Amino acid sequence: MPDIRLPIHTERLRLRRFDASDLAAFHAYQSLPETARFLLREARTYTQSMETVGRYANFAFEKEGDWICLAVEAKDRPGLLGEVVLKWLPGEGQAEIGWIMAPEARGKGYATEAARALLDLGFGELGFHRIDAKLDALNTGSARICERLGMRLEATLVENWRYKGAWSTELIYAMLAEEWRAGVPT
Ligand SMILES: CC(C)(COP(=O)(O)OP(=O)(O)OC[C@H]1O[C@@H](n2cnc3c(N)ncnc32)[C@H](O)[C@@H]1OP(=O)(O)O)[C@@H](O)C(=O)NCCC(=O)NCCS
């Protein structure tokens, strides 16, 4: 894999490496049960947030299982708005994308804009063949992001997840590099 050139600039955002100064803002949204509602883990404790920001700040993307974890901030207003991640999956050319935004940064299209830039990186510089997203069918905000990105709904796995005391249906969206190159509807 080539070196990842950061920051990445989009129309309104800067995607950059995390640093220690992000901890307070990171913990503010990561500690909310509402943020973790559709994640397969609980809201983070302060210690977990500290460990996670440390790991994100020092990520290396060299082999299967590694993650790119980028801080999202507004170009005109430094400060953490959320994060987008790309995980290198087992199997040739496979990756998974994900996103989390702070409540005050939602409803502005920032997650979609940041995810689009990460797909660009994944399919462009990094040369992945296929990128997917896995989500709870009740997570309509995430499903709308996938649709806006032009990802295809490939699977509906009925009640194959049990977490937070309930059965959940998983949706898998995906896109191929050739589809990305062919252009994404906006
Ligand atoms: C999932 C999540 C990132 C979605 O955030 P979001 O802000 O709704 O997503 P976007 O950034 O793409 O914003 C889209 C919304 O902004 C609106 N918007 C406002 N101004 C906009 C602009 N200039 N450009 C684009 N969209 C704009 C869109 O109309 C859209 O609203 P709608 O969904 O009501 O139609 C957020 O709910 C979240 O962080 N949830 C908790 C973590 C989580 O579940 N992560 C995913 C696990 S699979």
Tab-separated table of C-alpha atoms and ligand atoms in Angstrom:
chain	number	residue	atom	x	y	z
A	1	MET	CA	0.000	0.000	0.000
A	2	PRO	CA	1.293	3.523	-0.759
A	3	ASP	CA	1.744	6.143	1.957
A	4	ILE	CA	-1.468	7.931	2.806
A	5	ARG	CA	-1.138	11.656	2.197
A	6	LEU	CA	-2.912	13.646	4.884
A	7	PRO	CA	-4.782	15.864	5.360
A	8	ILE	CA	-7.412	15.222	2.711
A	9	HIS	CA	-9.437	18.281	1.722
A	10	THR	CA	-13.033	18.196	0.552
A	11	GLU	CA	-15.319	21.106	-0.230
A	12	ARG	CA	-16.100	21.846	3.433
A	13	LEU	CA	-13.933	19.452	5.432
A	14	ARG	CA	-10.414	18.462	6.334
A	15	LEU	CA	-9.725	14.790	7.110
A	16	ARG	CA	-6.607	14.485	9.200
A	17	ARG	CA	-4.812	12.268	11.664
A	18	PHE	CA	-6.151	12.381	15.234
A	19	ASP	CA	-4.028	13.961	17.935
A	20	ALA	CA	-4.156	14.216	21.715
A	21	SER	CA	-6.031	17.529	21.613
A	22	ASP	CA	-9.054	15.690	20.124
A	23	LEU	CA	-9.671	13.711	23.305
A	24	ALA	CA	-12.292	15.966	24.943
A	25	ALA	CA	-14.397	16.343	21.799
A	26	PHE	CA	-13.982	12.661	20.949
A	27	HIS	CA	-15.128	11.557	24.395
A	28	ALA	CA	-18.045	14.010	24.335
A	29	TYR	CA	-19.731	12.098	21.498
A	30	GLN	CA	-18.234	8.636	22.085
A	31	SER	CA	-19.516	8.547	25.678
A	32	LEU	CA	-23.151	8.999	24.587
A	33	PRO	CA	-25.326	5.850	24.597
A	34	GLU	CA	-27.136	7.376	21.632
A	35	THR	CA	-23.897	7.376	19.573
A	36	ALA	CA	-23.357	3.694	20.369
A	37	ARG	CA	-26.996	2.728	19.765
A	38	PHE	CA	-26.165	0.902	16.509
A	39	LEU	CA	-22.561	-0.068	17.296
A	40	LEU	CA	-21.643	-3.563	18.504
A	41	ARG	CA	-20.185	-2.105	21.683
A	42	GLU	CA	-21.215	0.213	24.490
A	43	ALA	CA	-20.514	3.939	24.816
A	44	ARG	CA	-16.852	4.494	25.627
A	45	THR	CA	-15.516	5.190	29.103
A	46	TYR	CA	-12.962	7.985	29.444
A	47	THR	CA	-10.147	5.426	29.647
A	48	GLN	CA	-11.392	3.742	26.472
A	49	SER	CA	-11.570	7.110	24.706
A	50	MET	CA	-7.986	7.889	25.738
A	51	GLU	CA	-6.780	4.517	24.430
A	52	THR	CA	-8.749	4.903	21.208
A	53	VAL	CA	-7.507	8.420	20.420
A	54	GLY	CA	-3.961	7.178	21.070
A	55	ARG	CA	-4.474	4.263	18.689
A	56	TYR	CA	-6.128	6.431	16.038
A	57	ALA	CA	-3.357	9.021	16.271
A	58	ASN	CA	-0.772	6.350	15.579
A	59	PHE	CA	-2.567	4.172	13.058
A	60	ALA	CA	-0.511	2.325	10.482
A	61	PHE	CA	-2.120	0.867	7.377
A	62	GLU	CA	0.190	-1.917	6.297
A	63	LYS	CA	-1.675	-5.215	6.437
A	64	GLU	CA	-5.073	-6.922	6.646
A	65	GLY	CA	-6.915	-5.994	9.823
A	66	ASP	CA	-5.396	-2.464	9.950
A	67	TRP	CA	-7.643	0.602	10.075
A	68	ILE	CA	-7.387	4.109	8.659
A	69	CYS	CA	-9.038	6.329	11.286
A	70	LEU	CA	-9.449	9.959	10.255
A	71	ALA	CA	-10.607	12.938	12.278
A	72	VAL	CA	-13.178	15.068	10.466
A	73	GLU	CA	-13.080	18.832	10.987
A	74	ALA	CA	-14.568	21.842	9.216
A	75	LYS	CA	-12.065	23.692	7.037
A	76	ASP	CA	-13.117	27.031	8.438
A	77	ARG	CA	-13.380	25.936	12.104
A	78	PRO	CA	-10.760	23.634	13.603
A	79	GLY	CA	-12.138	21.099	16.078
A	80	LEU	CA	-13.307	17.516	15.914
A	81	LEU	CA	-16.698	16.874	14.260
A	82	GLY	CA	-16.464	13.108	14.005
A	83	GLU	CA	-14.558	10.298	12.356
A	84	VAL	CA	-14.479	8.076	9.306
A	85	VAL	CA	-12.712	4.731	9.187
A	86	LEU	CA	-11.621	2.240	6.575
A	87	LYS	CA	-10.774	-1.301	7.617
A	88	TRP	CA	-8.585	-3.578	5.483
A	89	LEU	CA	-10.531	-6.857	5.382
A	90	PRO	CA	-9.148	-10.344	4.788
A	91	GLY	CA	-9.200	-11.381	1.129
A	92	GLU	CA	-7.614	-9.585	-1.788
A	93	GLY	CA	-8.747	-6.003	-2.396
A	94	GLN	CA	-11.464	-5.885	0.288
A	95	ALA	CA	-12.224	-3.075	2.762
A	96	GLU	CA	-15.058	-1.823	4.977
A	97	ILE	CA	-16.022	1.780	5.613
A	98	GLY	CA	-17.658	3.358	8.675
A	99	TRP	CA	-18.564	6.753	10.152
A	100	ILE	CA	-19.526	8.450	13.410
A	101	MET	CA	-20.393	12.123	13.784
A	102	ALA	CA	-20.947	14.191	16.924
A	103	PRO	CA	-24.674	14.997	17.365
A	104	GLU	CA	-24.131	18.705	16.641
A	105	ALA	CA	-22.380	17.855	13.346
A	106	ARG	CA	-25.214	15.704	11.970
A	107	GLY	CA	-27.808	16.736	9.414
A	108	LYS	CA	-25.288	18.729	7.375
A	109	GLY	CA	-24.038	16.085	4.972
A	110	TYR	CA	-20.597	16.007	6.605
A	111	ALA	CA	-20.548	12.212	7.085
A	112	THR	CA	-21.408	11.629	3.427
A	113	GLU	CA	-18.810	14.180	2.271
A	114	ALA	CA	-16.097	12.606	4.441
A	115	ALA	CA	-17.058	9.054	3.443
A	116	ARG	CA	-16.938	10.010	-0.232
A	117	ALA	CA	-13.362	11.237	0.238
A	118	LEU	CA	-12.460	7.991	2.000
A	119	LEU	CA	-13.933	5.943	-0.861
A	120	ASP	CA	-11.817	8.063	-3.216
A	121	LEU	CA	-8.733	7.188	-1.185
A	122	GLY	CA	-9.706	3.516	-0.909
A	123	PHE	CA	-10.446	2.974	-4.581
A	124	GLY	CA	-7.888	5.493	-5.871
A	125	GLU	CA	-4.532	5.636	-4.114
A	126	LEU	CA	-5.030	2.424	-2.126
A	127	GLY	CA	-6.392	0.373	-5.011
A	128	PHE	CA	-9.086	-1.613	-3.200
A	129	HIS	CA	-11.394	-3.628	-5.438
A	130	ARG	CA	-14.500	-3.652	-3.223
A	131	ILE	CA	-15.577	-1.601	-0.214
A	132	ASP	CA	-18.591	-2.499	1.904
A	133	ALA	CA	-20.549	-1.066	4.820
A	134	LYS	CA	-22.386	-3.150	7.401
A	135	LEU	CA	-25.216	-1.657	9.408
A	136	ASP	CA	-28.266	-2.325	11.499
A	137	ALA	CA	-31.396	-2.029	9.351
A	138	LEU	CA	-32.799	0.391	11.937
A	139	ASN	CA	-29.861	2.758	11.346
A	140	THR	CA	-31.646	4.696	8.637
A	141	GLY	CA	-29.161	7.598	8.775
A	142	SER	CA	-26.329	5.227	7.812
A	143	ALA	CA	-28.406	3.551	5.093
A	144	ARG	CA	-29.093	6.984	3.585
A	145	ILE	CA	-25.341	7.701	3.509
A	146	CYS	CA	-24.724	4.428	1.620
A	147	GLU	CA	-27.470	5.289	-0.867
A	148	ARG	CA	-26.105	8.819	-1.375
A	149	LEU	CA	-22.637	7.370	-1.987
A	150	GLY	CA	-24.102	5.135	-4.684
A	151	MET	CA	-23.406	1.905	-2.792
A	152	ARG	CA	-25.584	-1.091	-3.629
A	153	LEU	CA	-27.709	-2.901	-1.028
A	154	GLU	CA	-26.430	-6.451	-1.458
A	155	ALA	CA	-27.758	-8.312	1.557
A	156	THR	CA	-30.416	-8.169	4.232
A	157	LEU	CA	-29.488	-10.699	6.893
A	158	VAL	CA	-32.602	-11.069	8.992
A	159	GLU	CA	-31.967	-11.079	12.754
A	160	ASN	CA	-28.381	-12.354	12.421
A	161	TRP	CA	-27.041	-9.986	15.082
A	162	ARG	CA	-27.948	-10.042	18.753
A	163	TYR	CA	-26.691	-7.052	20.671
A	164	LYS	CA	-27.978	-4.696	23.330
A	165	GLY	CA	-30.606	-7.246	24.278
A	166	ALA	CA	-32.348	-7.565	20.926
A	167	TRP	CA	-32.115	-9.319	17.571
A	168	SER	CA	-31.102	-7.036	14.730
A	169	THR	CA	-31.168	-7.287	10.974
A	170	GLU	CA	-27.884	-6.491	9.210
A	171	LEU	CA	-27.718	-4.657	5.898
A	172	ILE	CA	-24.629	-4.959	3.707
A	173	TYR	CA	-24.014	-2.249	1.147
A	174	ALA	CA	-21.067	-2.394	-1.256
A	175	MET	CA	-19.385	-0.772	-4.210
A	176	LEU	CA	-16.752	-1.924	-6.694
A	177	ALA	CA	-13.838	0.158	-7.912
A	178	GLU	CA	-15.163	0.131	-11.469
A	179	GLU	CA	-18.513	1.458	-10.246
A	180	TRP	CA	-16.749	4.197	-8.319
A	181	ARG	CA	-14.735	5.149	-11.403
A	182	ALA	CA	-17.915	5.215	-13.495
A	183	GLY	CA	-19.201	8.053	-11.326
A	184	VAL	CA	-21.357	8.452	-8.296
A	185	PRO	CA	-24.803	10.050	-8.390
A	186	THR	CA	-24.964	13.090	-6.101
B	1	LIG	C1	-24.915	7.722	10.963
B	1	LIG	C2	-24.581	9.219	11.072
B	1	LIG	C3	-23.105	9.444	10.784
B	1	LIG	C4	-25.432	9.984	10.052
B	1	LIG	O1	-25.161	11.358	10.162
B	1	LIG	P1	-25.919	12.425	9.214
B	1	LIG	O2	-25.499	13.750	9.631
B	1	LIG	O3	-27.370	12.085	9.179
B	1	LIG	O4	-25.345	12.050	7.785
B	1	LIG	P2	-24.810	13.080	6.720
B	1	LIG	O5	-23.624	13.760	7.256
B	1	LIG	O6	-24.642	12.379	5.443
B	1	LIG	O7	-25.978	14.145	6.610
B	1	LIG	C5	-27.111	13.854	5.857
B	1	LIG	C6	-28.205	14.793	6.233
B	1	LIG	O8	-27.747	16.149	6.167
B	1	LIG	C7	-28.659	16.921	5.373
B	1	LIG	N1	-27.912	18.047	4.794
B	1	LIG	C8	-28.016	19.326	5.232
B	1	LIG	N2	-27.186	20.109	4.531
B	1	LIG	C9	-26.545	19.322	3.639
B	1	LIG	C10	-25.568	19.580	2.641
B	1	LIG	N3	-25.078	20.805	2.432
B	1	LIG	N4	-25.118	18.565	1.895
B	1	LIG	C11	-25.600	17.320	2.090
B	1	LIG	N5	-26.544	17.013	3.040
B	1	LIG	C12	-27.005	18.018	3.802
B	1	LIG	C13	-29.225	15.915	4.393
B	1	LIG	O9	-30.452	16.337	3.874
B	1	LIG	C14	-29.373	14.675	5.262
B	1	LIG	O10	-30.530	14.722	6.029
B	1	LIG	P3	-31.561	13.475	6.018
B	1	LIG	O11	-30.767	12.254	6.361
B	1	LIG	O12	-32.547	13.875	7.053
B	1	LIG	O13	-32.090	13.401	4.646
B	1	LIG	C15	-24.924	9.744	12.500
B	1	LIG	O14	-26.286	9.568	12.747
B	1	LIG	C16	-24.127	9.065	13.591
B	1	LIG	O15	-22.967	9.421	13.843
B	1	LIG	N6	-24.737	8.091	14.279
B	1	LIG	C17	-24.093	7.404	15.378
B	1	LIG	C18	-22.979	6.473	14.953
B	1	LIG	C19	-23.421	5.418	13.949
B	1	LIG	O16	-24.487	4.821	14.062
B	1	LIG	N7	-22.544	5.163	12.968
B	1	LIG	C20	-22.788	4.229	11.908
B	1	LIG	C21	-22.678	2.823	12.320
B	1	LIG	S1	-23.068	1.746	10.945
